[in-house]
C-alpha cells in the first residue's frame, strides 16, 4: 500500500500542503517545530481516525474553523482510492472517492503503522496498549471497527445509567436496574466479540514482538494478553461473561462505572521473565516500544502497510537504524522525520524531502 499524494488544509501548522511521496523511503527533514511531525500525524489520522498526540480539536490550525487531510492511495494495479477526512466542530468525518461523508469506521482506511516518541508510554500506560490492540484489530479484521464503535457507545450509556442508579432511590431505581440488565446483554455480546478479536491479534503480536526485541537487543522479551473478561475466551464464553457481569452488578452500581469489559483490558510485557516496567532501563523501554510497533507492522504485512517513524532515528545507533530498514519488505513505503538527513541510512528508493520545500 502506498500514498501517491497527500494534501492537507489548515491541519496543525499547515495552511496548505501538497506532497507526492516516493514509493520507497521518504526522509522529511528540517528543524524542530517546522511541521514534520504534523505530516506524520496526518498519516495516522488517515489510518486510524485518531492522533497519537492530541484530540481532534487541537489538530485544526489556530484561527481556522476546520481541517482536511486527503490522500490518494494505491494498493495494486486495479486498486486505488481517494480517502478524505475532515475535522469539524471537534468531530471527524470521512468519505471515499467523493462519496457521502460518514463516520471514519465506515470507510476503507489507509493501512499504516506509526512509531514516535510518545510511544514510550506503551511500557507504562494500559490506555496506550489498548489503543495499539485496537489499531491492529481494526486493520486485521474488517468487522472490528464497527464492533468497537458500538461498544464505545454502549459503554458510555452504561456508565451514565450506573451513575443514575447510584443517585436514585425507590421505584425509579428499580426501573433503572431493569434497564441495566438489558444493557448488560448487549454489553456482554460486544465484550465477547472484541475480546476474541483481541486475543487472536495478541497471539500473532506476541510472536512478532519476541522476534523483534530479540533481533534488536539480544534479550528475551514476551507479551501476554490480559483480558478483563477472560471468560469470553472459554467454551460458552458469552454465557460465562454475562454471568460474571451479573455477579459484579452491585459493585458496579456502588462504583458508578463499569468495572469489567474491554475498556479494562491490557497486555503484559516481560523482559527475561520479569515485568518489563519494573526492570527495564530507559534504553530497554525505548527498544520495547519500538519492537511493539515493528511487531504490529509485521503482523499487518499481508496488507502492505505504510510505516511512519517520527523523530526516532536520532535515538538509535547506526546498526539499529540499518536493522530496521533491512527488516522491511521490498517495496514498503516509509515516512521518516528527522532534524538531519544524515541520521537515515541511504538505500535504494531513498528520497530526501526538506520540509522548507513543502511551504
XYZ file of C-alpha atoms in Angstrom, residues 127-303:
177
model
C -4.625 3.023 27.576
C -1.801 3.179 25.016
C -1.544 -0.598 24.873
C -5.298 -0.947 24.310
C -5.034 1.648 21.556
C -2.329 -0.419 19.842
C -4.537 -3.528 20.057
C -7.470 -1.600 18.602
C -5.351 -0.329 15.712
C -4.091 -3.825 14.901
C -7.546 -5.426 15.155
C -9.171 -2.686 13.070
C -6.775 -3.407 10.216
C -6.713 -7.203 10.563
C -10.452 -7.834 10.966
C -12.989 -5.970 8.829
C -15.899 -6.062 11.351
C -13.811 -4.894 14.291
C -14.047 -1.130 13.780
C -17.833 -1.204 13.796
C -17.904 -3.561 16.808
C -15.540 -1.242 18.667
C -17.622 1.818 17.761
C -20.805 0.127 19.025
C -19.063 -0.937 22.229
C -17.886 2.619 22.928
C -21.477 3.821 22.571
C -22.889 1.110 24.859
C -20.091 1.702 27.386
C -20.957 5.409 27.575
C -24.664 4.618 28.003
C -23.992 2.012 30.677
C -21.683 4.405 32.547
C -24.370 7.075 32.552
C -27.002 4.577 33.715
C -24.834 3.317 36.592
C -24.374 6.863 37.860
C -28.130 7.464 37.766
C -28.854 4.220 39.642
C -26.388 5.153 42.357
C -28.119 8.505 42.838
C -31.751 7.320 42.641
C -34.000 5.745 45.301
C -37.339 3.895 45.293
C -39.329 2.689 42.248
C -37.320 4.735 39.754
C -34.155 2.975 40.921
C -35.705 -0.468 40.315
C -36.753 0.623 36.825
C -33.214 1.750 36.044
C -31.791 -1.559 37.313
C -34.089 -3.399 34.902
C -32.759 -1.236 32.081
C -29.198 -2.054 33.197
C -29.882 -5.769 32.810
C -30.923 -5.175 29.198
C -27.768 -3.110 28.586
C -25.623 -5.877 30.053
C -26.875 -8.350 27.445
C -25.630 -6.107 24.642
C -22.524 -5.197 26.639
C -21.655 -8.885 27.120
C -22.101 -9.712 23.428
C -19.872 -6.869 22.265
C -17.319 -7.549 25.008
C -17.078 -11.208 23.999
C -16.621 -10.353 20.331
C -13.954 -7.703 20.985
C -12.090 -9.976 23.442
C -11.977 -12.776 20.877
C -10.613 -10.461 18.180
C -8.004 -9.025 20.541
C -6.919 -12.499 21.622
C -6.319 -13.551 18.022
C -4.330 -10.396 17.309
C -2.352 -10.710 20.556
C -1.168 -14.231 19.706
C 0.391 -13.003 16.474
C 1.660 -9.820 18.095
C 3.357 -11.779 20.906
C 5.399 -13.895 18.483
C 6.414 -10.896 16.371
C 7.325 -8.846 19.475
C 9.518 -11.661 20.799
C 11.311 -11.858 17.441
C 11.730 -8.092 17.046
C 13.055 -7.425 20.546
C 15.500 -10.305 20.304
C 16.785 -9.081 16.935
C 17.250 -5.513 18.181
C 18.732 -6.209 21.616
C 19.680 -9.847 22.059
C 17.453 -10.124 25.149
C 14.283 -12.174 25.514
C 11.003 -10.315 25.858
C 7.421 -11.587 25.876
C 3.859 -10.309 25.646
C 0.696 -11.863 27.080
C -2.884 -10.679 26.695
C -4.740 -9.960 29.958
C -8.458 -9.595 29.164
C -10.792 -8.135 31.766
C -13.437 -10.719 30.852
C -11.279 -13.798 30.370
C -14.395 -15.979 30.420
C -15.116 -14.745 26.891
C -12.272 -16.968 25.632
C -13.613 -20.120 27.270
C -16.179 -22.544 25.880
C -19.585 -20.929 26.311
C -17.824 -17.586 26.608
C -20.827 -15.326 26.116
C -22.874 -17.075 28.813
C -19.955 -17.054 31.255
C -19.140 -13.402 30.565
C -22.798 -12.464 31.106
C -22.816 -14.341 34.412
C -19.655 -12.576 35.579
C -21.160 -9.174 34.724
C -24.296 -10.089 36.662
C -22.192 -11.060 39.694
C -20.453 -7.690 39.670
C -23.619 -5.641 39.148
C -23.884 -4.448 42.764
C -20.203 -3.458 42.819
C -20.583 -1.527 39.557
C -23.622 0.339 40.900
C -21.684 1.252 44.034
C -18.713 2.434 41.957
C -20.871 4.297 39.433
C -18.965 2.984 36.430
C -18.327 -0.355 34.618
C -15.639 -2.424 36.331
C -15.381 -5.148 33.682
C -15.076 -5.116 29.915
C -12.656 -4.475 27.053
C -12.105 -0.918 28.325
C -10.144 -2.559 31.182
C -8.100 -4.965 29.020
C -4.320 -4.887 28.914
C -1.344 -6.916 27.781
C 1.640 -7.630 29.992
C 5.259 -7.166 28.890
C 8.131 -9.163 30.364
C 11.897 -8.888 29.971
C 13.927 -12.009 30.728
C 10.950 -13.324 32.720
C 10.420 -10.187 34.859
C 7.810 -7.398 34.465
C 9.361 -5.054 31.927
C 8.167 -1.875 33.642
C 9.997 -2.890 36.827
C 13.367 -3.979 35.415
C 13.897 -2.219 32.074
C 16.356 0.635 31.722
C 15.353 3.705 29.733
C 17.038 2.276 26.641
C 15.385 -1.109 27.055
C 11.953 0.507 27.479
C 12.549 2.537 24.317
C 13.545 -0.614 22.428
C 10.478 -2.455 23.764
C 8.179 0.304 22.496
C 9.871 0.271 19.085
C 9.682 -3.540 18.982
C 5.938 -3.401 19.711
C 5.337 -1.094 16.776
C 7.567 -3.135 14.476
C 5.691 -6.265 15.613
C 2.407 -4.544 14.755
C 3.867 -3.634 11.371
C 4.983 -7.183 10.603
C 1.680 -8.877 11.544
C -0.034 -6.497 9.123
C 2.388 -7.390 6.317
C -0.334 -9.024 4.152
C -1.863 -5.545 3.833
